[in-house]
């Protein structure tokens, strides 16, 4: 979870970290909620997983302030508009996993049984500047990775149970 701010309007939203994406994106409806004004436009195709290529389309570019929920980190980011970021992704709700994280001083902000939409994608253009280098590998095989915006989970697919 991150906070996005434009002047006196702010919204908390789910964000996905994706180093496979060269660019960072904001959901079109979220840009409208924040009353963002485009700072430019770009026209390009997107290479997709599986080798497909999307038709060229225009993406508005927005500058928005992105913050950690605890407000300890804030940075202006350039985000491209996208109609939808991705399909549904479940939140972490495994009590054993959350307990192990807590015992290591790790608090996740994106937890619960509901699955609100992912509204921001943070790509390789920003990830290098927000990763702290701290990684905790848990007994389940899950890795917790610290960013300046908070902790995130990398699942290996080998861990027991589901999140």
mmCIF file of C-alpha atoms in Angstrom:
data_model
loop_
_atom_site.group_PDB
_atom_site.id
_atom_site.type_symbol
_atom_site.label_atom_id
_atom_site.label_comp_id
_atom_site.label_asym_id
_atom_site.label_seq_id
_atom_site.Cartn_x
_atom_site.Cartn_y
_atom_site.Cartn_z
ATOM 1 C CA UNK A 1 0.000 0.000 0.000
ATOM 2 C CA UNK A 2 1.215 3.471 -0.871
ATOM 3 C CA UNK A 3 -0.124 7.010 -0.591
ATOM 4 C CA UNK A 4 -0.425 9.199 -3.674
ATOM 5 C CA UNK A 5 -0.824 12.929 -3.256
ATOM 6 C CA UNK A 6 -1.647 15.774 -5.607
ATOM 7 C CA UNK A 7 -1.854 19.102 -3.803
ATOM 8 C CA UNK A 8 -4.504 18.617 -1.068
ATOM 9 C CA UNK A 9 -5.971 15.401 -2.525
ATOM 10 C CA UNK A 10 -4.527 12.055 -1.401
ATOM 11 C CA UNK A 11 -5.477 8.419 -1.966
ATOM 12 C CA UNK A 12 -4.067 5.189 -0.530
ATOM 13 C CA UNK A 13 -3.761 2.464 -3.149
ATOM 14 C CA UNK A 14 -2.338 -0.996 -3.742
ATOM 15 C CA UNK A 15 0.866 -1.013 -5.757
ATOM 16 C CA UNK A 16 2.610 -3.853 -7.543
ATOM 17 C CA UNK A 17 6.413 -3.929 -7.821
ATOM 18 C CA UNK A 18 7.390 -5.317 -11.234
ATOM 19 C CA UNK A 19 11.018 -5.244 -12.328
ATOM 20 C CA UNK A 20 9.904 -6.843 -15.615
ATOM 21 C CA UNK A 21 8.174 -3.611 -16.564
ATOM 22 C CA UNK A 22 10.454 -0.878 -17.849
ATOM 23 C CA UNK A 23 7.974 1.839 -16.877
ATOM 24 C CA UNK A 24 5.667 2.729 -13.994
ATOM 25 C CA UNK A 25 1.921 3.167 -14.396
ATOM 26 C CA UNK A 26 -1.153 4.584 -12.687
ATOM 27 C CA UNK A 27 -4.697 3.368 -13.225
ATOM 28 C CA UNK A 28 -6.667 5.839 -15.341
ATOM 29 C CA UNK A 29 -9.469 6.148 -12.746
ATOM 30 C CA UNK A 30 -6.956 6.856 -9.975
ATOM 31 C CA UNK A 31 -5.389 9.674 -12.003
ATOM 32 C CA UNK A 32 -8.883 11.159 -12.336
ATOM 33 C CA UNK A 33 -9.586 10.763 -8.569
ATOM 34 C CA UNK A 34 -6.407 12.710 -7.832
ATOM 35 C CA UNK A 35 -7.311 15.419 -10.373
ATOM 36 C CA UNK A 36 -3.952 14.931 -12.091
ATOM 37 C CA UNK A 37 -3.143 17.002 -15.162
ATOM 38 C CA UNK A 38 -1.051 15.325 -17.870
ATOM 39 C CA UNK A 39 2.547 16.528 -18.125
ATOM 40 C CA UNK A 40 2.910 14.881 -21.530
ATOM 41 C CA UNK A 41 1.904 11.966 -23.713
ATOM 42 C CA UNK A 42 3.681 8.962 -25.151
ATOM 43 C CA UNK A 43 2.645 6.569 -27.899
ATOM 44 C CA UNK A 44 4.089 3.069 -27.773
ATOM 45 C CA UNK A 45 3.413 -0.682 -27.976
ATOM 46 C CA UNK A 46 3.916 -2.954 -25.006
ATOM 47 C CA UNK A 47 5.715 -6.296 -25.131
ATOM 48 C CA UNK A 48 3.629 -8.811 -23.210
ATOM 49 C CA UNK A 49 4.357 -12.001 -21.309
ATOM 50 C CA UNK A 50 4.275 -14.843 -23.809
ATOM 51 C CA UNK A 51 5.719 -12.737 -26.621
ATOM 52 C CA UNK A 52 2.649 -10.784 -27.678
ATOM 53 C CA UNK A 53 2.811 -7.099 -28.546
ATOM 54 C CA UNK A 54 -0.043 -4.711 -27.874
ATOM 55 C CA UNK A 55 -1.136 -2.259 -30.567
ATOM 56 C CA UNK A 56 0.478 1.174 -30.222
ATOM 57 C CA UNK A 57 -1.589 3.429 -27.986
ATOM 58 C CA UNK A 58 -1.311 6.805 -26.317
ATOM 59 C CA UNK A 59 -0.519 7.024 -22.618
ATOM 60 C CA UNK A 60 -0.815 10.287 -20.706
ATOM 61 C CA UNK A 61 2.090 10.995 -18.353
ATOM 62 C CA UNK A 62 1.435 12.355 -14.856
ATOM 63 C CA UNK A 63 3.656 13.648 -12.079
ATOM 64 C CA UNK A 64 2.404 12.613 -8.661
ATOM 65 C CA UNK A 65 3.880 12.524 -5.184
ATOM 66 C CA UNK A 66 4.203 8.947 -3.889
ATOM 67 C CA UNK A 67 4.635 8.338 -0.151
ATOM 68 C CA UNK A 68 4.980 5.491 2.298
ATOM 69 C CA UNK A 69 1.903 5.087 4.498
ATOM 70 C CA UNK A 70 3.922 6.209 7.538
ATOM 71 C CA UNK A 71 4.968 9.351 5.582
ATOM 72 C CA UNK A 72 8.678 8.700 6.264
ATOM 73 C CA UNK A 73 9.455 8.596 2.529
ATOM 74 C CA UNK A 74 8.097 10.730 -0.270
ATOM 75 C CA UNK A 75 9.161 11.222 -3.871
ATOM 76 C CA UNK A 76 7.676 12.719 -7.031
ATOM 77 C CA UNK A 77 7.182 10.091 -9.734
ATOM 78 C CA UNK A 78 6.333 10.144 -13.412
ATOM 79 C CA UNK A 79 3.597 7.577 -14.044
ATOM 80 C CA UNK A 80 1.953 6.611 -17.329
ATOM 81 C CA UNK A 81 -1.802 6.183 -17.546
ATOM 82 C CA UNK A 82 -3.145 2.652 -18.048
ATOM 83 C CA UNK A 83 -6.824 1.654 -18.175
ATOM 84 C CA UNK A 84 -6.238 -1.387 -15.936
ATOM 85 C CA UNK A 85 -3.002 -2.428 -14.211
ATOM 86 C CA UNK A 86 -3.508 -6.191 -13.793
ATOM 87 C CA UNK A 87 -5.914 -8.947 -12.832
ATOM 88 C CA UNK A 88 -6.864 -9.649 -9.229
ATOM 89 C CA UNK A 89 -4.024 -10.409 -6.819
ATOM 90 C CA UNK A 90 -4.827 -11.755 -3.351
ATOM 91 C CA UNK A 91 -3.577 -10.038 -0.228
ATOM 92 C CA UNK A 92 -1.551 -11.791 2.449
ATOM 93 C CA UNK A 93 -3.795 -13.300 5.132
ATOM 94 C CA UNK A 94 -1.837 -16.351 6.331
ATOM 95 C CA UNK A 95 -1.614 -15.893 10.141
ATOM 96 C CA UNK A 96 1.493 -18.066 10.505
ATOM 97 C CA UNK A 97 3.320 -16.058 7.842
ATOM 98 C CA UNK A 98 2.205 -12.746 9.353
ATOM 99 C CA UNK A 99 3.358 -13.943 12.796
ATOM 100 C CA UNK A 100 6.805 -14.897 11.470
ATOM 101 C CA UNK A 101 7.104 -11.526 9.740
ATOM 102 C CA UNK A 102 6.074 -9.737 12.922
ATOM 103 C CA UNK A 103 8.671 -11.647 14.956
ATOM 104 C CA UNK A 104 11.310 -10.176 12.629
ATOM 105 C CA UNK A 105 9.955 -6.659 13.005
ATOM 106 C CA UNK A 106 8.336 -6.676 9.556
ATOM 107 C CA UNK A 107 4.897 -5.118 9.197
ATOM 108 C CA UNK A 108 3.028 -5.478 5.922
ATOM 109 C CA UNK A 109 0.474 -2.871 4.896
ATOM 110 C CA UNK A 110 -1.337 -4.926 2.237
ATOM 111 C CA UNK A 111 -3.036 -7.649 4.274
ATOM 112 C CA UNK A 112 -6.545 -9.082 4.528
ATOM 113 C CA UNK A 113 -8.944 -11.444 2.843
ATOM 114 C CA UNK A 114 -10.372 -8.951 0.353
ATOM 115 C CA UNK A 115 -8.586 -8.226 -2.943
ATOM 116 C CA UNK A 116 -8.945 -4.581 -3.959
ATOM 117 C CA UNK A 117 -7.545 -3.729 -7.385
ATOM 118 C CA UNK A 118 -3.886 -2.956 -7.999
ATOM 119 C CA UNK A 119 -3.925 0.712 -9.010
ATOM 120 C CA UNK A 120 -0.204 1.471 -9.450
ATOM 121 C CA UNK A 121 2.609 -0.509 -11.029
ATOM 122 C CA UNK A 122 6.118 0.486 -10.009
ATOM 123 C CA UNK A 123 8.539 -0.707 -12.667
ATOM 124 C CA UNK A 124 12.273 -0.944 -13.166
ATOM 125 C CA UNK A 125 12.463 2.817 -13.752
ATOM 126 C CA UNK A 126 11.885 3.403 -10.017
ATOM 127 C CA UNK A 127 12.635 0.112 -8.230
ATOM 128 C CA UNK A 128 16.406 0.600 -8.052
ATOM 129 C CA UNK A 129 15.938 3.840 -6.159
ATOM 130 C CA UNK A 130 13.461 2.492 -3.579
ATOM 131 C CA UNK A 131 14.959 -0.922 -2.711
ATOM 132 C CA UNK A 132 16.933 -0.719 0.547
ATOM 133 C CA UNK A 133 18.842 -3.995 0.055
ATOM 134 C CA UNK A 134 17.334 -5.623 3.141
ATOM 135 C CA UNK A 135 15.906 -9.082 2.422
ATOM 136 C CA UNK A 136 14.605 -11.571 4.990
ATOM 137 C CA UNK A 137 14.155 -15.179 3.836
ATOM 138 C CA UNK A 138 11.550 -16.889 5.996
ATOM 139 C CA UNK A 139 11.417 -20.555 7.000
ATOM 140 C CA UNK A 140 8.503 -21.036 4.559
ATOM 141 C CA UNK A 141 10.706 -19.941 1.655
ATOM 142 C CA UNK A 142 8.940 -16.598 1.282
ATOM 143 C CA UNK A 143 11.248 -13.593 0.955
ATOM 144 C CA UNK A 144 10.380 -10.237 2.516
ATOM 145 C CA UNK A 145 12.009 -7.329 0.688
ATOM 146 C CA UNK A 146 12.244 -3.851 2.174
ATOM 147 C CA UNK A 147 11.619 -0.753 0.090
ATOM 148 C CA UNK A 148 11.479 2.879 1.117
ATOM 149 C CA UNK A 149 7.707 2.586 0.656
ATOM 150 C CA UNK A 150 7.418 -0.422 2.993
ATOM 151 C CA UNK A 151 7.883 -4.187 2.913
ATOM 152 C CA UNK A 152 6.749 -6.489 0.112
ATOM 153 C CA UNK A 153 6.645 -10.260 -0.250
ATOM 154 C CA UNK A 154 8.257 -12.326 -3.004
ATOM 155 C CA UNK A 155 6.724 -15.773 -3.190
ATOM 156 C CA UNK A 156 8.784 -18.640 -4.554
ATOM 157 C CA UNK A 157 5.926 -20.993 -5.286
ATOM 158 C CA UNK A 158 7.634 -23.564 -3.049
ATOM 159 C CA UNK A 159 6.287 -22.389 0.292
ATOM 160 C CA UNK A 160 3.655 -24.386 2.113
ATOM 161 C CA UNK A 161 0.133 -23.093 2.351
ATOM 162 C CA UNK A 162 -1.219 -20.033 0.663
ATOM 163 C CA UNK A 163 -1.098 -16.393 1.466
#
